[in-house]
Every structure is written in structure tokens, then in C-alpha cells.
Coordinates of C-alpha atoms in Angstrom, one line a residue:
Chain A
N1329 CA -9.0 -12.9 -10.7
A1330 CA -9.1 -9.2 -9.3
G1331 CA -5.4 -8.9 -9.0
V1332 CA -4.4 -6.2 -6.4
T1333 CA -7.3 -4.2 -5.0
Q1334 CA -6.7 -0.9 -3.4
T1335 CA -9.2 1.1 -1.4
P1336 CA -9.9 4.0 -1.0
K1337 CA -8.9 5.5 -4.6
F1338 CA -8.9 8.9 -3.1
Q1339 CA -8.6 10.4 0.3
V1340 CA -8.4 13.8 2.0
L1341 CA -7.1 14.1 5.4
K1342 CA -6.3 16.9 7.6
T1343 CA -2.9 17.0 9.5
G1344 CA -2.9 14.8 12.7
Q1345 CA -5.7 12.4 11.4
S1346 CA -4.9 8.9 11.2
M1347 CA -6.5 6.3 8.6
T1348 CA -5.7 2.9 6.9
L1349 CA -5.2 2.2 3.4
Q1350 CA -6.2 -1.2 2.4
C1351 CA -4.7 -3.6 0.0
A1352 CA -5.8 -7.0 -0.9
Q1353 CA -4.6 -9.7 -3.5
D1354 CA -6.3 -12.8 -4.7
M1355 CA -3.2 -14.4 -6.4
N1356 CA -1.6 -16.1 -3.3
H1357 CA 1.3 -14.1 -3.4
E1358 CA 3.8 -14.3 -0.5
Y1359 CA 5.3 -11.1 -1.2
M1360 CA 3.6 -7.6 -0.7
S1361 CA 4.8 -4.2 -0.5
W1362 CA 3.9 -0.5 -0.2
Y1363 CA 5.3 2.3 -2.4
R1364 CA 4.7 6.0 -2.6
Q1365 CA 5.1 7.8 -5.8
D1366 CA 5.9 11.5 -6.1
P1367 CA 6.5 13.9 -9.0
G1368 CA 9.9 13.7 -10.2
M1369 CA 10.9 10.7 -8.1
G1370 CA 10.9 7.0 -8.5
L1371 CA 8.5 4.8 -6.6
R1372 CA 9.9 4.4 -3.0
L1373 CA 9.4 1.5 -0.9
I1374 CA 7.8 2.0 2.3
H1375 CA 7.2 -1.5 4.0
Y1376 CA 7.2 -4.8 2.6
S1377 CA 6.3 -8.4 3.8
V1378 CA 7.6 -11.9 2.7
G1379 CA 4.8 -13.8 4.3
A1380 CA 2.0 -13.6 6.8
G1381 CA 3.3 -12.5 10.3
I1382 CA 6.5 -11.0 8.8
T1383 CA 7.1 -7.4 7.9
D1384 CA 10.1 -5.1 7.3
Q1385 CA 10.8 -1.5 6.7
G1386 CA 11.8 0.0 3.3
E1387 CA 13.2 3.2 2.3
V1388 CA 10.8 5.8 3.7
P1389 CA 9.1 3.9 6.7
N1390 CA 8.6 6.8 9.2
G1391 CA 5.1 7.6 9.9
Y1392 CA 3.6 4.4 8.5
N1393 CA 2.9 1.1 10.0
V1394 CA 2.0 -2.1 8.5
S1395 CA 0.7 -5.5 9.6
R1396 CA 0.4 -8.9 7.7
S1397 CA -2.2 -11.1 9.6
T1398 CA -3.2 -13.0 6.4
T1399 CA -1.6 -13.9 3.1
E1400 CA -4.2 -11.7 1.2
D1401 CA -4.1 -8.6 3.0
F1402 CA -1.4 -5.9 3.7
P1403 CA -3.0 -2.7 5.2
L1404 CA -0.8 0.5 5.6
R1405 CA -1.6 2.8 8.6
L1406 CA -0.8 6.5 8.9
L1407 CA -0.4 7.2 12.3
S1408 CA -0.7 11.0 12.4
A1409 CA -1.0 12.5 8.9
A1410 CA 1.4 15.2 7.6
P1411 CA 1.4 17.4 4.4
S1412 CA 4.6 15.5 3.5
Q1413 CA 2.7 12.4 3.2
T1414 CA 0.5 13.9 0.3
S1415 CA 1.2 11.4 -2.5
V1416 CA 0.0 8.5 -4.5
Y1417 CA 0.4 5.0 -2.7
F1418 CA 0.7 1.8 -4.4
C1419 CA 0.5 -1.5 -3.4
A1420 CA 2.1 -4.4 -5.0
S1421 CA 2.5 -8.2 -4.7
S1422 CA 4.6 -10.9 -6.3
Y1423 CA 5.0 -14.7 -6.2
L1424 CA 8.5 -14.3 -4.9
S1425 CA 10.4 -11.2 -3.5
Q1426 CA 13.6 -12.1 -5.8
G1427 CA 14.3 -13.6 -9.2
D1428 CA 12.3 -13.0 -12.2
S1429 CA 8.9 -12.8 -10.5
P1430 CA 7.1 -9.6 -11.8
L1431 CA 5.3 -7.1 -9.4
H1432 CA 1.7 -6.9 -9.7
F1433 CA 0.4 -3.3 -8.6
G1434 CA -2.9 -2.0 -7.6
N1435 CA -4.4 1.3 -9.1
G1436 CA -3.2 3.4 -6.2
T1437 CA -4.7 5.6 -3.5
R1438 CA -4.3 9.4 -4.1
L1439 CA -3.9 10.8 -0.7
T1440 CA -4.0 14.6 0.1
V1441 CA -3.0 15.9 3.6
T1442 CA -4.1 19.4 4.3
Chain B
K171 CA 24.9 4.8 -4.3
N172 CA 22.7 2.7 -6.3
Q173 CA 21.0 4.6 -8.8
V174 CA 18.8 4.2 -12.0
E175 CA 18.5 7.1 -14.4
Q176 CA 16.3 7.2 -17.6
S177 CA 16.5 9.5 -20.5
P178 CA 14.7 11.3 -22.1
Q179 CA 12.2 12.5 -19.4
S180 CA 9.7 13.1 -22.0
L181 CA 9.1 12.2 -25.8
I182 CA 6.6 13.0 -28.2
I183 CA 6.2 11.0 -31.4
L184 CA 3.9 10.3 -34.2
E185 CA 1.8 7.3 -34.2
G186 CA 3.3 4.5 -36.4
K187 CA 6.9 5.7 -35.6
N188 CA 9.6 3.9 -33.7
C189 CA 11.2 4.9 -30.5
T190 CA 13.9 3.9 -28.0
L191 CA 14.0 4.7 -24.4
Q192 CA 17.3 4.7 -22.3
C193 CA 18.0 3.4 -18.8
N194 CA 21.5 3.7 -17.1
Y195 CA 22.2 2.2 -13.9
T196 CA 24.9 2.1 -11.2
V197 CA 23.5 -1.1 -9.3
S198 CA 26.1 -3.6 -9.0
P199 CA 25.8 -6.5 -8.8
F200 CA 22.3 -7.0 -9.7
S201 CA 19.9 -9.9 -10.3
N202 CA 17.5 -8.6 -13.0
L203 CA 16.4 -5.4 -14.8
R204 CA 12.6 -4.7 -15.3
W205 CA 10.7 -2.2 -17.6
Y206 CA 7.2 -1.4 -16.4
K207 CA 4.5 0.7 -18.3
Q208 CA 2.3 3.1 -16.1
D209 CA -0.8 4.6 -17.7
T210 CA -2.1 7.8 -16.2
G211 CA -3.9 7.2 -13.1
R212 CA -3.0 3.4 -12.9
G213 CA -0.5 1.2 -11.3
P214 CA 2.6 0.0 -13.3
V215 CA 2.3 -3.0 -15.3
S216 CA 5.4 -5.3 -16.1
L217 CA 6.6 -5.4 -19.7
T218 CA 9.8 -7.4 -19.5
I219 CA 12.3 -8.8 -16.9
M220 CA 15.9 -9.7 -17.9
T221 CA 18.5 -11.3 -15.9
F222 CA 21.9 -10.1 -15.8
S223 CA 22.9 -12.8 -18.4
E224 CA 20.2 -11.8 -20.9
N225 CA 20.9 -9.7 -23.7
T226 CA 17.2 -9.0 -25.1
K227 CA 13.8 -9.9 -24.3
S228 CA 10.5 -9.0 -26.3
N229 CA 6.9 -8.7 -25.4
G230 CA 4.9 -7.8 -28.6
R231 CA 6.0 -4.5 -30.0
Y232 CA 8.3 -3.9 -27.0
T233 CA 12.0 -5.1 -27.1
A234 CA 14.3 -4.4 -24.1
T235 CA 18.0 -5.0 -24.4
L236 CA 20.6 -5.2 -21.7
D237 CA 24.4 -4.3 -21.8
A238 CA 25.7 -5.3 -18.4
D239 CA 29.3 -4.3 -19.3
T240 CA 28.1 -0.5 -19.8
K241 CA 25.3 -0.9 -17.4
Q242 CA 22.7 0.3 -20.0
S243 CA 19.5 -0.8 -21.0
S244 CA 17.0 0.3 -23.7
L245 CA 13.3 -0.2 -24.5
H246 CA 12.4 -0.1 -28.1
I247 CA 8.9 0.3 -29.1
T248 CA 8.1 -0.5 -32.7
A249 CA 5.2 1.0 -34.8
S250 CA 3.9 3.2 -31.9
Q251 CA 0.2 3.1 -31.2
L252 CA -1.8 5.9 -29.5
S253 CA -2.3 3.3 -26.5
D254 CA 1.6 3.4 -26.1
S255 CA 1.1 6.9 -24.4
A256 CA 2.3 6.3 -20.9
S257 CA 5.1 6.5 -18.6
Y258 CA 7.8 3.7 -18.8
I259 CA 9.8 2.9 -15.8
C260 CA 13.2 1.0 -15.6
V261 CA 13.7 -1.0 -12.3
V262 CA 16.8 -2.7 -11.1
S263 CA 16.8 -5.5 -8.5
P264 CA 20.1 -5.7 -6.6
Y265 CA 21.6 -8.9 -5.9
N266 CA 20.4 -10.9 -2.8
T267 CA 17.7 -8.2 -1.5
D268 CA 14.1 -7.6 -1.5
K269 CA 14.3 -4.0 -2.4
L270 CA 13.9 -2.7 -6.1
I271 CA 15.5 0.6 -7.4
F272 CA 13.1 2.5 -9.4
G273 CA 14.2 5.2 -12.3
T274 CA 11.9 8.2 -12.6
G275 CA 10.4 7.1 -15.7
T276 CA 10.1 8.5 -19.4
R277 CA 6.8 10.1 -20.4
L278 CA 5.9 9.0 -24.0
Q279 CA 3.1 10.7 -25.9
V280 CA 1.9 9.2 -29.1
F281 CA 0.0 11.6 -31.4
P282 CA -2.2 10.8 -34.4

């Protein structure tokens, strides 16, 4: 099993550009989520999904869109990149959204917006 | 406001020594408390998950404890190894919600 795979590993964007961060998991997990990690702050939830066709907003959803057309994939779209979106982005999945199901994280996408 | 605070922010120890990391939280009620290890440049990896009714859980040289009365948890690392150098993140899952609350982590460095 590859687990959670994120691409690309690194990305540089200019302000106003759009892009999609890819996330795929091969563990048949229903729950998938996107987080951003900034220095001095805990991981913050951007969007999450409890199954194909279902998405919901997290703590910091502005400027990001998601969709979940399949169980395996959960892409994150930046509509118009801003310097404030410079961060490390992590995708995570788990068997259940609650209970004692651990989150499995990808290795992140480091995004710089200039 | 639900918060998770960790201490110390950073810690340096010598290889072979033990150490304890602290986590205080204000989340109530909560379903479970988790500890994750994050190596530099990698995603977090789950170490332990404890429900509100559990007091302790071990994973090899890692032992987590939970005191729900004082809202404190600790992660004890025994006989540290160089590979233990990482950030350790405490995470609390509030009751009946999909949203986890993450601490900012403790950065541990183990030197030979």
C-alpha cells in the first residue's frame, strides 16, 4: 500500500494564479481532509469529506475549493493564490471520522506564493 | 475556546536518556486524545490514541498518559534514540465532531 500520496512536493506560484494539489489514498478510507501547517501554529483544517460526493468546510476554508468524486481522490484547488496561502499542505485520511481511527497523513506539499 | 497547549516548545536530550512531553487541553467533552510524531519534511504519524476513559497507552518506547480530571496528558519516551528527533504533536478530538484540535508541538532533538 502506498498510503496517502500527495503531489506535487513543492510548488511556487505567483499571486493570482490557480492550481490544484492532488491527494490520493489506497486504503479505502471514507474520511479525507486537508490541513495547512504554518510556523508556530497547530495544523488547521481547511476542508474535509466523510465520503464520495460529500464535502464540508473546516476552520480556514476561504480561498480553497474541494471535491470528492471518488473514494480515493480528494484534490484541493486554490482559486486565486495569495501570499497568505504560503504554507505546507497536508492531506490525511482515516477509516472513520470519529472514534479511535488514526489519521494517515501524506508527506505534504510545500507551497510558496510570491 | 477549545485549546491544546504543549510544553516545552523544544527540548534537547542526550541519546539513551528519558524525557516527558506535556499536553494541557481545555476541550470538553472529548472523545479521544492522540499523539503524533512528525519527522522533518514528513507528515505526522500516529503514536497513540486514548479514549477519555483510558489512563495510559504504550507503543514501544513511547508511553502516553491521560488525566481527564486535570485535562493533562504526557508522552514519555524511554531510552531515547537519534531517530526520536522529531516534533511531537498532541491532538484532541472533541465529542461528536469531525474536527480535531492540534497543539503546536514539541520539537525534540536527541544528540549522541
